[in-house]
Amino acid sequence: MSAVDLSLSDDQQQFRDLARTWVDREVVPYAAEWDRTEAVDRAIVGKLGEVGFLGMGIAEEYGGSGGDTLSYCLMMEELGRGDTSVRGIVSVSLGLVGKSIAAYGTEEQKQRWLPGLASGESLGCFGLTEPGTGSDAGSLAARATRDGDGDWRITGNKLFITNGTWADWSLVFARTGGPGPKGITAFVVPTDSQGFAALEIKGKLGLRGQATAELTLDNVRVSDEHRLGEEGQGFRIAMSALDKGRMSVAAGCVGLARACLEASVEYAGQRTQFGKPIASYQLVQEMLAEMAVETDAARLLVWRVADLVDRGERFGTEASMAKMFASEAAVKAANQAIQVFGGYGYVDEFPVGKYLRDARVTTLYEGTTQIQKLLIGRALTGISAF
């Protein structure tokens, strides 16, 4: 296990400051309204592209911004601090879709799709989860078959798809062979294809501003040029994307926990009870201390994953550790923040109620806390849990 260099370079510090300033200007003032109306302003996509956030880690020759993995995590932390719904837009379009194309696409595919995704001109969604297959992605039912012209016909349903109603491209995983993971292939599907439909899911507990959808593919036709990777490689592509996706979610959770801590410290210093600020009471200080320690611990777990990725070393288990710890820490921090705010934390005039609702889902998607424990346990023992 490699050691993480805890110091940031000048470039990384400057980028973190840029991301922080941008989030404070473009996200924080609008997060509450986006939550109330269940709709992030779609203009945010172009702004994310303009500042280079949608191209982080993508080579400049494909329209990306370049940058290392730690810088990517610094950006995700700041976006998570501002509004994790916005963090999710970037995590999915860039982290799950764009980086999968960069890793597995042909030169022609990278030249075709990456510049638009990096600029915000187009957006991607990740079509893996289905109504009957969440954690058990290897059993997905969507199917792709060849027609007489050598093209593919895809039929199936996908559920809880971030960016689903906004995306121009959907990275769809469908069964092209027999049962199990080895029978799955990945396709980049235009969302304006005949037979492709997206229905937005409303009434979510959290991430209310994020466009989450159910996708229906009814005999959608795509050419073989839209196949990403080899036939039967789809499950590997999906799992590779999710390993890094867990790092991204964890980084966003660090930002969310930090937002809880910062809001709580400020409020505790202003709110008075029994003639003095509640920050002076030891039990309040205890909650703040726990938030601070767990936020810093989560950040260090994320930075370790980023370090391993940039070194070209294996990182899957460490990503599971970071995702499990950071997501649970975010839920705990948000719950404690509401306790610090008291009754005021229960109304949306203050941000901490939203933090709790947004944090809760991070223990579910891109691998539940229980799945992360199984993956970590399997790595420790060498015994498969599946």
mmCIF file of C-alpha atoms in Angstrom:
data_model
loop_
_atom_site.group_PDB
_atom_site.id
_atom_site.type_symbol
_atom_site.label_atom_id
_atom_site.label_comp_id
_atom_site.label_asym_id
_atom_site.label_seq_id
_atom_site.Cartn_x
_atom_site.Cartn_y
_atom_site.Cartn_z
ATOM 1 C CA MET A 1 0.000 0.000 0.000
ATOM 2 C CA SER A 2 1.591 3.253 -1.099
ATOM 3 C CA ALA A 3 1.970 6.297 1.096
ATOM 4 C CA VAL A 4 0.026 9.420 0.194
ATOM 5 C CA ASP A 5 1.934 12.654 -0.138
ATOM 6 C CA LEU A 6 -0.206 14.899 2.030
ATOM 7 C CA SER A 7 0.995 18.156 0.509
ATOM 8 C CA LEU A 8 -0.714 19.670 -2.508
ATOM 9 C CA SER A 9 1.312 21.127 -5.336
ATOM 10 C CA ASP A 10 0.913 24.790 -6.187
ATOM 11 C CA ASP A 11 -1.166 23.828 -9.225
ATOM 12 C CA GLN A 12 -3.444 21.645 -7.116
ATOM 13 C CA GLN A 13 -3.910 24.362 -4.507
ATOM 14 C CA GLN A 14 -4.747 26.905 -7.181
ATOM 15 C CA PHE A 15 -7.207 24.521 -8.798
ATOM 16 C CA ARG A 16 -8.875 23.787 -5.460
ATOM 17 C CA ASP A 17 -9.238 27.512 -4.828
ATOM 18 C CA LEU A 18 -10.687 28.005 -8.307
ATOM 19 C CA ALA A 19 -13.196 25.200 -7.744
ATOM 20 C CA ARG A 20 -14.146 26.591 -4.335
ATOM 21 C CA THR A 21 -14.716 30.100 -5.684
ATOM 22 C CA TRP A 22 -16.698 28.795 -8.663
ATOM 23 C CA VAL A 23 -18.946 26.649 -6.469
ATOM 24 C CA ASP A 24 -19.572 29.547 -4.087
ATOM 25 C CA ARG A 25 -20.642 31.691 -7.046
ATOM 26 C CA GLU A 26 -22.482 29.264 -9.336
ATOM 27 C CA VAL A 27 -23.915 26.602 -7.024
ATOM 28 C CA VAL A 28 -24.296 27.542 -3.347
ATOM 29 C CA PRO A 29 -26.707 30.493 -3.865
ATOM 30 C CA TYR A 30 -29.119 28.348 -5.896
ATOM 31 C CA ALA A 31 -28.958 24.918 -4.220
ATOM 32 C CA ALA A 32 -31.986 25.414 -1.962
ATOM 33 C CA GLU A 33 -34.207 26.606 -4.808
ATOM 34 C CA TRP A 34 -33.099 23.749 -7.064
ATOM 35 C CA ASP A 35 -34.027 21.371 -4.269
ATOM 36 C CA ARG A 36 -37.451 22.943 -3.775
ATOM 37 C CA THR A 37 -38.316 22.952 -7.479
ATOM 38 C CA GLU A 38 -36.723 19.530 -8.105
ATOM 39 C CA ALA A 39 -34.722 20.949 -11.004
ATOM 40 C CA VAL A 40 -31.154 22.154 -11.314
ATOM 41 C CA ASP A 41 -30.859 24.929 -13.893
ATOM 42 C CA ARG A 42 -29.686 23.185 -17.079
ATOM 43 C CA ALA A 43 -27.443 26.144 -17.842
ATOM 44 C CA ILE A 44 -25.101 24.688 -15.214
ATOM 45 C CA VAL A 45 -23.924 22.084 -17.747
ATOM 46 C CA GLY A 46 -22.461 24.683 -20.076
ATOM 47 C CA LYS A 47 -20.874 26.481 -17.137
ATOM 48 C CA LEU A 48 -19.307 23.241 -15.908
ATOM 49 C CA GLY A 49 -17.899 22.670 -19.371
ATOM 50 C CA GLU A 50 -16.653 26.226 -19.720
ATOM 51 C CA VAL A 51 -14.656 26.075 -16.481
ATOM 52 C CA GLY A 52 -13.174 22.722 -17.514
ATOM 53 C CA PHE A 53 -14.812 20.546 -14.881
ATOM 54 C CA LEU A 54 -16.472 18.185 -17.395
ATOM 55 C CA GLY A 55 -13.101 17.445 -18.997
ATOM 56 C CA MET A 56 -10.962 16.818 -15.899
ATOM 57 C CA GLY A 57 -8.677 13.850 -16.500
ATOM 58 C CA ILE A 58 -9.478 13.688 -20.223
ATOM 59 C CA ALA A 59 -6.505 14.298 -22.500
ATOM 60 C CA GLU A 60 -6.358 17.721 -24.111
ATOM 61 C CA GLU A 61 -6.171 16.141 -27.570
ATOM 62 C CA TYR A 62 -9.773 15.004 -27.042
ATOM 63 C CA GLY A 63 -10.951 18.376 -25.753
ATOM 64 C CA GLY A 64 -10.305 17.601 -22.091
ATOM 65 C CA SER A 65 -8.694 19.645 -19.355
ATOM 66 C CA GLY A 66 -6.058 17.096 -18.362
ATOM 67 C CA GLY A 67 -5.137 17.043 -14.698
ATOM 68 C CA ASP A 68 -4.368 14.303 -12.211
ATOM 69 C CA THR A 69 -6.738 12.169 -10.161
ATOM 70 C CA LEU A 70 -6.217 14.085 -6.919
ATOM 71 C CA SER A 71 -7.228 17.328 -8.645
ATOM 72 C CA TYR A 72 -10.350 15.538 -9.880
ATOM 73 C CA CYS A 73 -11.133 14.567 -6.267
ATOM 74 C CA LEU A 74 -10.549 18.119 -5.044
ATOM 75 C CA MET A 75 -13.098 19.293 -7.613
ATOM 76 C CA MET A 76 -15.588 16.626 -6.537
ATOM 77 C CA GLU A 77 -15.226 17.621 -2.898
ATOM 78 C CA GLU A 78 -16.045 21.242 -3.704
ATOM 79 C CA LEU A 79 -19.009 20.282 -5.904
ATOM 80 C CA GLY A 80 -20.275 17.974 -3.141
ATOM 81 C CA ARG A 81 -19.983 20.823 -0.660
ATOM 82 C CA GLY A 82 -22.073 23.075 -2.888
ATOM 83 C CA ASP A 83 -24.749 20.663 -4.070
ATOM 84 C CA THR A 84 -24.196 16.957 -4.491
ATOM 85 C CA SER A 85 -26.826 16.974 -7.266
ATOM 86 C CA VAL A 86 -24.371 18.977 -9.366
ATOM 87 C CA ARG A 87 -21.538 16.689 -8.307
ATOM 88 C CA GLY A 88 -23.586 13.786 -9.640
ATOM 89 C CA ILE A 89 -23.977 15.388 -13.060
ATOM 90 C CA VAL A 90 -20.197 15.527 -13.428
ATOM 91 C CA SER A 91 -19.510 12.162 -11.781
ATOM 92 C CA VAL A 92 -21.746 10.367 -14.239
ATOM 93 C CA SER A 93 -21.138 12.210 -17.513
ATOM 94 C CA LEU A 94 -17.390 12.516 -17.020
ATOM 95 C CA GLY A 95 -16.446 9.844 -14.500
ATOM 96 C CA LEU A 96 -18.619 6.945 -15.633
ATOM 97 C CA VAL A 97 -19.224 7.710 -19.315
ATOM 98 C CA GLY A 98 -16.414 9.948 -20.576
ATOM 99 C CA LYS A 99 -13.626 8.115 -18.807
ATOM 100 C CA SER A 100 -14.986 4.740 -19.941
ATOM 101 C CA ILE A 101 -14.846 5.960 -23.535
ATOM 102 C CA ALA A 102 -11.323 7.278 -22.943
ATOM 103 C CA ALA A 103 -10.219 3.918 -21.510
ATOM 104 C CA TYR A 104 -11.974 1.476 -23.862
ATOM 105 C CA GLY A 105 -12.927 3.429 -26.976
ATOM 106 C CA THR A 106 -11.269 3.310 -30.358
ATOM 107 C CA GLU A 107 -9.446 6.384 -31.563
ATOM 108 C CA GLU A 108 -12.407 7.223 -33.783
ATOM 109 C CA GLN A 109 -14.847 6.862 -30.863
ATOM 110 C CA LYS A 110 -12.744 9.089 -28.608
ATOM 111 C CA GLN A 111 -12.497 11.756 -31.281
ATOM 112 C CA ARG A 112 -16.221 11.529 -31.910
ATOM 113 C CA TRP A 113 -17.658 11.624 -28.390
ATOM 114 C CA LEU A 114 -15.150 13.035 -25.915
ATOM 115 C CA PRO A 115 -14.865 16.674 -27.106
ATOM 116 C CA GLY A 116 -18.614 17.243 -26.748
ATOM 117 C CA LEU A 117 -18.769 15.586 -23.337
ATOM 118 C CA ALA A 118 -15.768 17.588 -22.099
ATOM 119 C CA SER A 119 -17.174 20.925 -23.285
ATOM 120 C CA GLY A 120 -20.688 20.381 -21.969
ATOM 121 C CA GLU A 121 -22.079 20.500 -25.489
ATOM 122 C CA SER A 122 -23.341 16.989 -24.804
ATOM 123 C CA LEU A 123 -23.996 14.987 -21.647
ATOM 124 C CA GLY A 124 -23.823 11.292 -20.844
ATOM 125 C CA CYS A 125 -25.727 8.877 -18.620
ATOM 126 C CA PHE A 126 -24.779 5.392 -17.394
ATOM 127 C CA GLY A 127 -27.384 2.755 -18.197
ATOM 128 C CA LEU A 128 -26.562 -0.182 -15.922
ATOM 129 C CA THR A 129 -29.153 -0.494 -13.119
ATOM 130 C CA GLU A 130 -32.451 -2.158 -13.992
ATOM 131 C CA PRO A 131 -35.762 -2.587 -12.128
ATOM 132 C CA GLY A 132 -34.761 -6.127 -11.177
ATOM 133 C CA THR A 133 -30.982 -5.775 -10.938
ATOM 134 C CA GLY A 134 -29.287 -3.277 -8.674
ATOM 135 C CA SER A 135 -26.395 -4.799 -6.751
ATOM 136 C CA ASP A 136 -26.551 -7.926 -8.946
ATOM 137 C CA ALA A 137 -25.596 -6.128 -12.166
ATOM 138 C CA GLY A 138 -24.254 -9.318 -13.739
ATOM 139 C CA SER A 139 -27.827 -10.591 -14.038
ATOM 140 C CA LEU A 140 -29.168 -7.656 -16.072
ATOM 141 C CA ALA A 141 -31.933 -8.473 -18.533
ATOM 142 C CA ALA A 142 -31.601 -5.830 -21.279
ATOM 143 C CA ARG A 143 -30.683 -7.602 -24.506
ATOM 144 C CA ALA A 144 -28.890 -6.635 -27.707
ATOM 145 C CA THR A 145 -29.144 -8.822 -30.793
ATOM 146 C CA ARG A 146 -27.747 -8.411 -34.282
ATOM 147 C CA ASP A 147 -30.129 -7.811 -37.157
ATOM 148 C CA GLY A 148 -29.627 -8.846 -40.754
ATOM 149 C CA ASP A 149 -27.529 -5.765 -41.544
ATOM 150 C CA GLY A 150 -25.030 -6.370 -38.756
ATOM 151 C CA ASP A 151 -26.448 -3.578 -36.580
ATOM 152 C CA TRP A 152 -27.614 -4.117 -33.013
ATOM 153 C CA ARG A 153 -31.172 -3.982 -31.697
ATOM 154 C CA ILE A 154 -31.396 -3.188 -27.977
ATOM 155 C CA THR A 155 -34.455 -3.788 -25.820
ATOM 156 C CA GLY A 156 -34.752 -3.332 -22.067
ATOM 157 C CA ASN A 157 -35.395 -1.001 -19.138
ATOM 158 C CA LYS A 158 -32.966 0.941 -16.951
ATOM 159 C CA LEU A 159 -33.841 2.565 -13.626
ATOM 160 C CA PHE A 160 -32.481 5.350 -11.379
ATOM 161 C CA ILE A 161 -30.341 6.751 -14.178
ATOM 162 C CA THR A 162 -28.669 10.069 -13.314
ATOM 163 C CA ASN A 163 -28.814 12.590 -16.197
ATOM 164 C CA GLY A 164 -31.335 10.268 -17.841
ATOM 165 C CA THR A 165 -33.618 12.977 -19.246
ATOM 166 C CA TRP A 166 -30.746 15.370 -20.004
ATOM 167 C CA ALA A 167 -28.253 13.055 -21.676
ATOM 168 C CA ASP A 168 -27.389 13.019 -25.363
ATOM 169 C CA TRP A 169 -25.564 9.693 -25.039
ATOM 170 C CA SER A 170 -26.352 6.730 -22.842
ATOM 171 C CA LEU A 171 -23.719 4.109 -22.084
ATOM 172 C CA VAL A 172 -26.038 1.109 -22.114
ATOM 173 C CA PHE A 173 -25.108 -2.354 -20.898
ATOM 174 C CA ALA A 174 -27.004 -5.187 -22.541
ATOM 175 C CA ARG A 175 -26.793 -8.943 -22.796
ATOM 176 C CA THR A 176 -25.328 -10.175 -26.078
ATOM 177 C CA GLY A 177 -24.412 -13.675 -24.921
ATOM 178 C CA GLY A 178 -25.303 -16.204 -22.277
ATOM 179 C CA PRO A 179 -26.144 -15.650 -18.607
ATOM 180 C CA GLY A 180 -23.810 -13.970 -16.158
ATOM 181 C CA PRO A 181 -21.258 -11.172 -16.433
ATOM 182 C CA LYS A 182 -19.433 -12.606 -19.453
ATOM 183 C CA GLY A 183 -22.491 -12.196 -21.650
ATOM 184 C CA ILE A 184 -22.726 -8.392 -21.293
ATOM 185 C CA THR A 185 -21.606 -5.788 -23.858
ATOM 186 C CA ALA A 186 -21.497 -1.980 -23.684
ATOM 187 C CA PHE A 187 -22.973 0.392 -26.261
ATOM 188 C CA VAL A 188 -22.965 4.183 -26.604
ATOM 189 C CA VAL A 189 -26.562 4.895 -27.598
ATOM 190 C CA PRO A 190 -27.858 8.252 -28.899
ATOM 191 C CA THR A 191 -30.809 9.208 -26.718
ATOM 192 C CA ASP A 192 -32.698 10.603 -29.711
ATOM 193 C CA SER A 193 -32.793 7.133 -31.280
ATOM 194 C CA GLN A 194 -36.154 5.775 -32.331
ATOM 195 C CA GLY A 195 -37.488 3.575 -29.530
ATOM 196 C CA PHE A 196 -35.479 5.307 -26.784
ATOM 197 C CA ALA A 197 -37.552 7.014 -24.062
ATOM 198 C CA ALA A 198 -36.686 8.626 -20.715
ATOM 199 C CA LEU A 199 -39.159 9.366 -17.924
ATOM 200 C CA GLU A 200 -37.976 11.560 -15.048
ATOM 201 C CA ILE A 201 -38.454 10.220 -11.517
ATOM 202 C CA LYS A 202 -39.947 12.848 -9.216
ATOM 203 C CA GLY A 203 -40.524 12.839 -5.472
ATOM 204 C CA LYS A 204 -37.066 11.629 -4.436
ATOM 205 C CA LEU A 205 -36.016 11.998 -0.800
ATOM 206 C CA GLY A 206 -32.758 13.703 -1.771
ATOM 207 C CA LEU A 207 -30.832 14.751 -4.878
ATOM 208 C CA ARG A 208 -34.101 16.360 -5.827
ATOM 209 C CA GLY A 209 -32.534 18.778 -8.285
ATOM 210 C CA GLN A 210 -30.802 16.028 -10.216
ATOM 211 C CA ALA A 211 -32.486 14.606 -13.315
ATOM 212 C CA THR A 212 -32.987 10.926 -12.438
ATOM 213 C CA ALA A 213 -34.893 8.782 -14.896
ATOM 214 C CA GLU A 214 -36.217 5.453 -16.016
ATOM 215 C CA LEU A 215 -35.046 4.549 -19.519
ATOM 216 C CA THR A 216 -36.956 2.367 -21.947
ATOM 217 C CA LEU A 217 -35.274 0.933 -25.036
ATOM 218 C CA ASP A 218 -37.697 -0.664 -27.474
ATOM 219 C CA ASN A 219 -35.819 -2.293 -30.330
ATOM 220 C CA VAL A 220 -33.351 0.632 -30.478
ATOM 221 C CA ARG A 221 -31.032 0.252 -33.450
ATOM 222 C CA VAL A 222 -27.339 1.170 -33.282
ATOM 223 C CA SER A 223 -24.467 0.274 -35.575
ATOM 224 C CA ASP A 224 -21.553 -1.838 -34.421
ATOM 225 C CA GLU A 225 -19.520 1.385 -34.376
ATOM 226 C CA HIS A 226 -21.433 2.253 -31.201
ATOM 227 C CA ARG A 227 -20.186 -0.842 -29.380
ATOM 228 C CA LEU A 228 -17.669 0.146 -26.692
ATOM 229 C CA GLY A 229 -14.965 -2.447 -26.188
ATOM 230 C CA GLU A 230 -15.239 -6.068 -27.232
ATOM 231 C CA GLU A 231 -18.333 -8.230 -27.119
ATOM 232 C CA GLY A 232 -18.641 -9.683 -23.634
ATOM 233 C CA GLN A 233 -16.419 -6.955 -22.111
ATOM 234 C CA GLY A 234 -19.302 -4.816 -20.877
ATOM 235 C CA PHE A 235 -19.348 -6.031 -17.282
ATOM 236 C CA ARG A 236 -15.625 -5.383 -16.953
ATOM 237 C CA ILE A 237 -16.115 -1.859 -18.336
ATOM 238 C CA ALA A 238 -18.957 -1.220 -15.904
ATOM 239 C CA MET A 239 -17.044 -2.475 -12.861
ATOM 240 C CA SER A 240 -13.934 -0.513 -13.818
ATOM 241 C CA ALA A 241 -16.034 2.639 -14.096
ATOM 242 C CA LEU A 242 -17.709 1.985 -10.746
ATOM 243 C CA ASP A 243 -14.389 1.483 -8.948
ATOM 244 C CA LYS A 244 -13.400 5.031 -9.865
ATOM 245 C CA GLY A 245 -16.990 6.155 -9.422
ATOM 246 C CA ARG A 246 -16.811 5.088 -5.779
ATOM 247 C CA MET A 247 -13.828 7.367 -5.348
ATOM 248 C CA SER A 248 -15.818 10.187 -6.898
ATOM 249 C CA VAL A 249 -18.839 9.608 -4.661
ATOM 250 C CA ALA A 250 -16.555 9.438 -1.620
ATOM 251 C CA ALA A 251 -14.918 12.743 -2.543
ATOM 252 C CA GLY A 252 -18.343 14.340 -2.894
ATOM 253 C CA CYS A 253 -19.307 12.941 0.518
ATOM 254 C CA VAL A 254 -16.227 14.590 2.029
ATOM 255 C CA GLY A 255 -17.511 17.890 0.644
ATOM 256 C CA LEU A 256 -20.992 17.219 1.983
ATOM 257 C CA ALA A 257 -19.642 16.373 5.447
ATOM 258 C CA ARG A 258 -17.501 19.500 5.334
ATOM 259 C CA ALA A 259 -20.560 21.593 4.496
ATOM 260 C CA CYS A 260 -22.306 20.122 7.543
ATOM 261 C CA LEU A 261 -19.347 20.945 9.768
ATOM 262 C CA GLU A 262 -18.914 24.491 8.479
ATOM 263 C CA ALA A 263 -22.625 25.267 8.825
ATOM 264 C CA SER A 264 -22.683 23.800 12.331
ATOM 265 C CA VAL A 265 -19.629 25.694 13.552
ATOM 266 C CA GLU A 266 -21.043 28.968 12.264
ATOM 267 C CA TYR A 267 -24.487 28.396 13.744
ATOM 268 C CA ALA A 268 -23.152 27.177 17.092
ATOM 269 C CA GLY A 269 -21.141 30.360 17.407
ATOM 270 C CA GLN A 270 -24.204 32.547 16.786
ATOM 271 C CA ARG A 271 -26.977 30.676 18.579
ATOM 272 C CA THR A 272 -27.255 31.494 22.283
ATOM 273 C CA GLN A 273 -28.959 29.479 25.006
ATOM 274 C CA PHE A 274 -28.790 30.106 28.760
ATOM 275 C CA GLY A 275 -26.917 33.320 28.068
ATOM 276 C CA LYS A 276 -24.018 32.027 25.998
ATOM 277 C CA PRO A 277 -23.316 30.563 22.534
ATOM 278 C CA ILE A 278 -24.139 26.866 22.267
ATOM 279 C CA ALA A 279 -20.594 26.364 20.904
ATOM 280 C CA SER A 280 -19.398 26.782 24.474
ATOM 281 C CA TYR A 281 -21.199 23.638 25.637
ATOM 282 C CA GLN A 282 -19.087 20.493 25.671
ATOM 283 C CA LEU A 283 -21.702 18.182 24.177
ATOM 284 C CA VAL A 284 -22.040 20.500 21.174
ATOM 285 C CA GLN A 285 -18.252 20.608 20.887
ATOM 286 C CA GLU A 286 -18.259 16.813 20.959
ATOM 287 C CA MET A 287 -20.513 16.659 17.891
ATOM 288 C CA LEU A 288 -18.387 19.197 16.057
ATOM 289 C CA ALA A 289 -15.227 17.274 16.944
ATOM 290 C CA GLU A 290 -16.665 14.001 15.651
ATOM 291 C CA MET A 291 -17.682 15.670 12.390
ATOM 292 C CA ALA A 292 -14.224 17.186 11.962
ATOM 293 C CA VAL A 293 -12.333 13.964 12.635
ATOM 294 C CA GLU A 294 -14.500 11.795 10.377
ATOM 295 C CA THR A 295 -14.422 14.365 7.565
ATOM 296 C CA ASP A 296 -10.636 14.482 7.633
ATOM 297 C CA ALA A 297 -10.398 10.681 7.853
ATOM 298 C CA ALA A 298 -12.700 10.314 4.852
ATOM 299 C CA ARG A 299 -10.638 12.809 2.877
ATOM 300 C CA LEU A 300 -7.439 10.878 3.552
ATOM 301 C CA LEU A 301 -9.074 7.642 2.374
ATOM 302 C CA VAL A 302 -10.087 9.394 -0.849
ATOM 303 C CA TRP A 303 -6.617 10.831 -1.353
ATOM 304 C CA ARG A 304 -5.127 7.362 -0.908
ATOM 305 C CA VAL A 305 -7.288 6.060 -3.752
ATOM 306 C CA ALA A 306 -6.286 8.992 -5.971
ATOM 307 C CA ASP A 307 -2.636 8.305 -5.185
ATOM 308 C CA LEU A 308 -2.985 4.638 -6.152
ATOM 309 C CA VAL A 309 -4.785 5.510 -9.391
ATOM 310 C CA ASP A 310 -2.081 7.976 -10.426
ATOM 311 C CA ARG A 311 0.623 5.425 -9.590
ATOM 312 C CA GLY A 312 -1.080 2.841 -11.783
ATOM 313 C CA GLU A 313 -1.598 0.481 -8.855
ATOM 314 C CA ARG A 314 -4.641 -1.583 -7.894
ATOM 315 C CA PHE A 315 -7.187 0.485 -5.991
ATOM 316 C CA GLY A 316 -10.520 -1.347 -5.967
ATOM 317 C CA THR A 317 -10.506 -2.351 -2.312
ATOM 318 C CA GLU A 318 -9.303 1.069 -1.209
ATOM 319 C CA ALA A 319 -12.082 2.676 -3.284
ATOM 320 C CA SER A 320 -14.639 0.508 -1.497
ATOM 321 C CA MET A 321 -13.173 1.540 1.871
ATOM 322 C CA ALA A 322 -13.312 5.218 0.952
ATOM 323 C CA LYS A 323 -16.849 5.011 -0.389
ATOM 324 C CA MET A 324 -18.164 3.053 2.567
ATOM 325 C CA PHE A 325 -16.577 5.286 5.209
ATOM 326 C CA ALA A 326 -17.188 8.640 3.530
ATOM 327 C CA SER A 327 -20.848 7.981 2.718
ATOM 328 C CA GLU A 328 -21.629 6.822 6.240
ATOM 329 C CA ALA A 329 -19.639 9.764 7.658
ATOM 330 C CA ALA A 330 -21.681 12.186 5.535
ATOM 331 C CA VAL A 331 -24.950 10.746 6.856
ATOM 332 C CA LYS A 332 -23.677 10.967 10.432
ATOM 333 C CA ALA A 333 -22.385 14.519 9.959
ATOM 334 C CA ALA A 334 -25.698 15.656 8.487
ATOM 335 C CA ASN A 335 -27.640 14.051 11.325
ATOM 336 C CA GLN A 336 -25.405 15.737 13.896
ATOM 337 C CA ALA A 337 -25.728 19.052 12.069
ATOM 338 C CA ILE A 338 -29.500 18.876 12.443
ATOM 339 C CA GLN A 339 -28.984 18.193 16.145
ATOM 340 C CA VAL A 340 -26.786 21.288 16.440
ATOM 341 C CA PHE A 341 -29.395 23.419 14.649
ATOM 342 C CA GLY A 342 -32.228 21.964 16.714
ATOM 343 C CA GLY A 343 -35.713 22.719 15.381
ATOM 344 C CA TYR A 344 -34.307 25.125 12.815
ATOM 345 C CA GLY A 345 -32.478 22.238 11.181
ATOM 346 C CA TYR A 346 -35.828 20.684 10.346
ATOM 347 C CA VAL A 347 -36.953 23.433 7.966
ATOM 348 C CA ASP A 348 -35.479 24.192 4.572
ATOM 349 C CA GLU A 349 -34.655 27.801 5.395
ATOM 350 C CA PHE A 350 -31.443 26.242 6.677
ATOM 351 C CA PRO A 351 -29.339 23.828 4.587
ATOM 352 C CA VAL A 352 -28.724 20.927 6.956
ATOM 353 C CA GLY A 353 -31.996 19.098 6.316
ATOM 354 C CA LYS A 354 -31.117 18.964 2.624
ATOM 355 C CA TYR A 355 -27.659 17.703 3.521
ATOM 356 C CA LEU A 356 -29.170 14.735 5.348
ATOM 357 C CA ARG A 357 -31.550 13.892 2.532
ATOM 358 C CA ASP A 358 -28.782 14.148 -0.052
ATOM 359 C CA ALA A 359 -26.310 12.157 2.035
ATOM 360 C CA ARG A 360 -28.640 9.230 2.596
ATOM 361 C CA VAL A 361 -28.597 7.971 -0.988
ATOM 362 C CA THR A 362 -24.797 7.902 -1.126
ATOM 363 C CA THR A 363 -24.884 4.762 1.014
ATOM 364 C CA LEU A 364 -27.017 3.106 -1.691
ATOM 365 C CA TYR A 365 -25.835 3.917 -5.210
ATOM 366 C CA GLU A 366 -22.637 2.775 -6.922
ATOM 367 C CA GLY A 367 -22.605 -0.112 -4.455
ATOM 368 C CA THR A 368 -24.426 -0.107 -1.113
ATOM 369 C CA THR A 369 -22.513 0.007 2.158
ATOM 370 C CA GLN A 370 -23.215 -3.706 2.519
ATOM 371 C CA ILE A 371 -21.760 -4.469 -0.928
ATOM 372 C CA GLN A 372 -18.633 -2.485 -0.031
ATOM 373 C CA LYS A 373 -18.231 -4.553 3.129
ATOM 374 C CA LEU A 374 -18.549 -7.745 1.119
ATOM 375 C CA LEU A 375 -15.924 -6.533 -1.371
ATOM 376 C CA ILE A 376 -13.541 -5.525 1.405
ATOM 377 C CA GLY A 377 -14.111 -8.811 3.235
ATOM 378 C CA ARG A 378 -13.487 -10.812 0.085
ATOM 379 C CA ALA A 379 -10.234 -8.921 -0.501
ATOM 380 C CA LEU A 380 -9.102 -9.626 3.056
ATOM 381 C CA THR A 381 -9.964 -13.316 3.074
ATOM 382 C CA GLY A 382 -9.670 -14.288 -0.570
ATOM 383 C CA ILE A 383 -13.118 -15.857 -0.332
ATOM 384 C CA SER A 384 -15.822 -14.661 -2.707
ATOM 385 C CA ALA A 385 -19.018 -13.407 -1.115
ATOM 386 C CA PHE A 386 -21.022 -13.832 -4.332
#
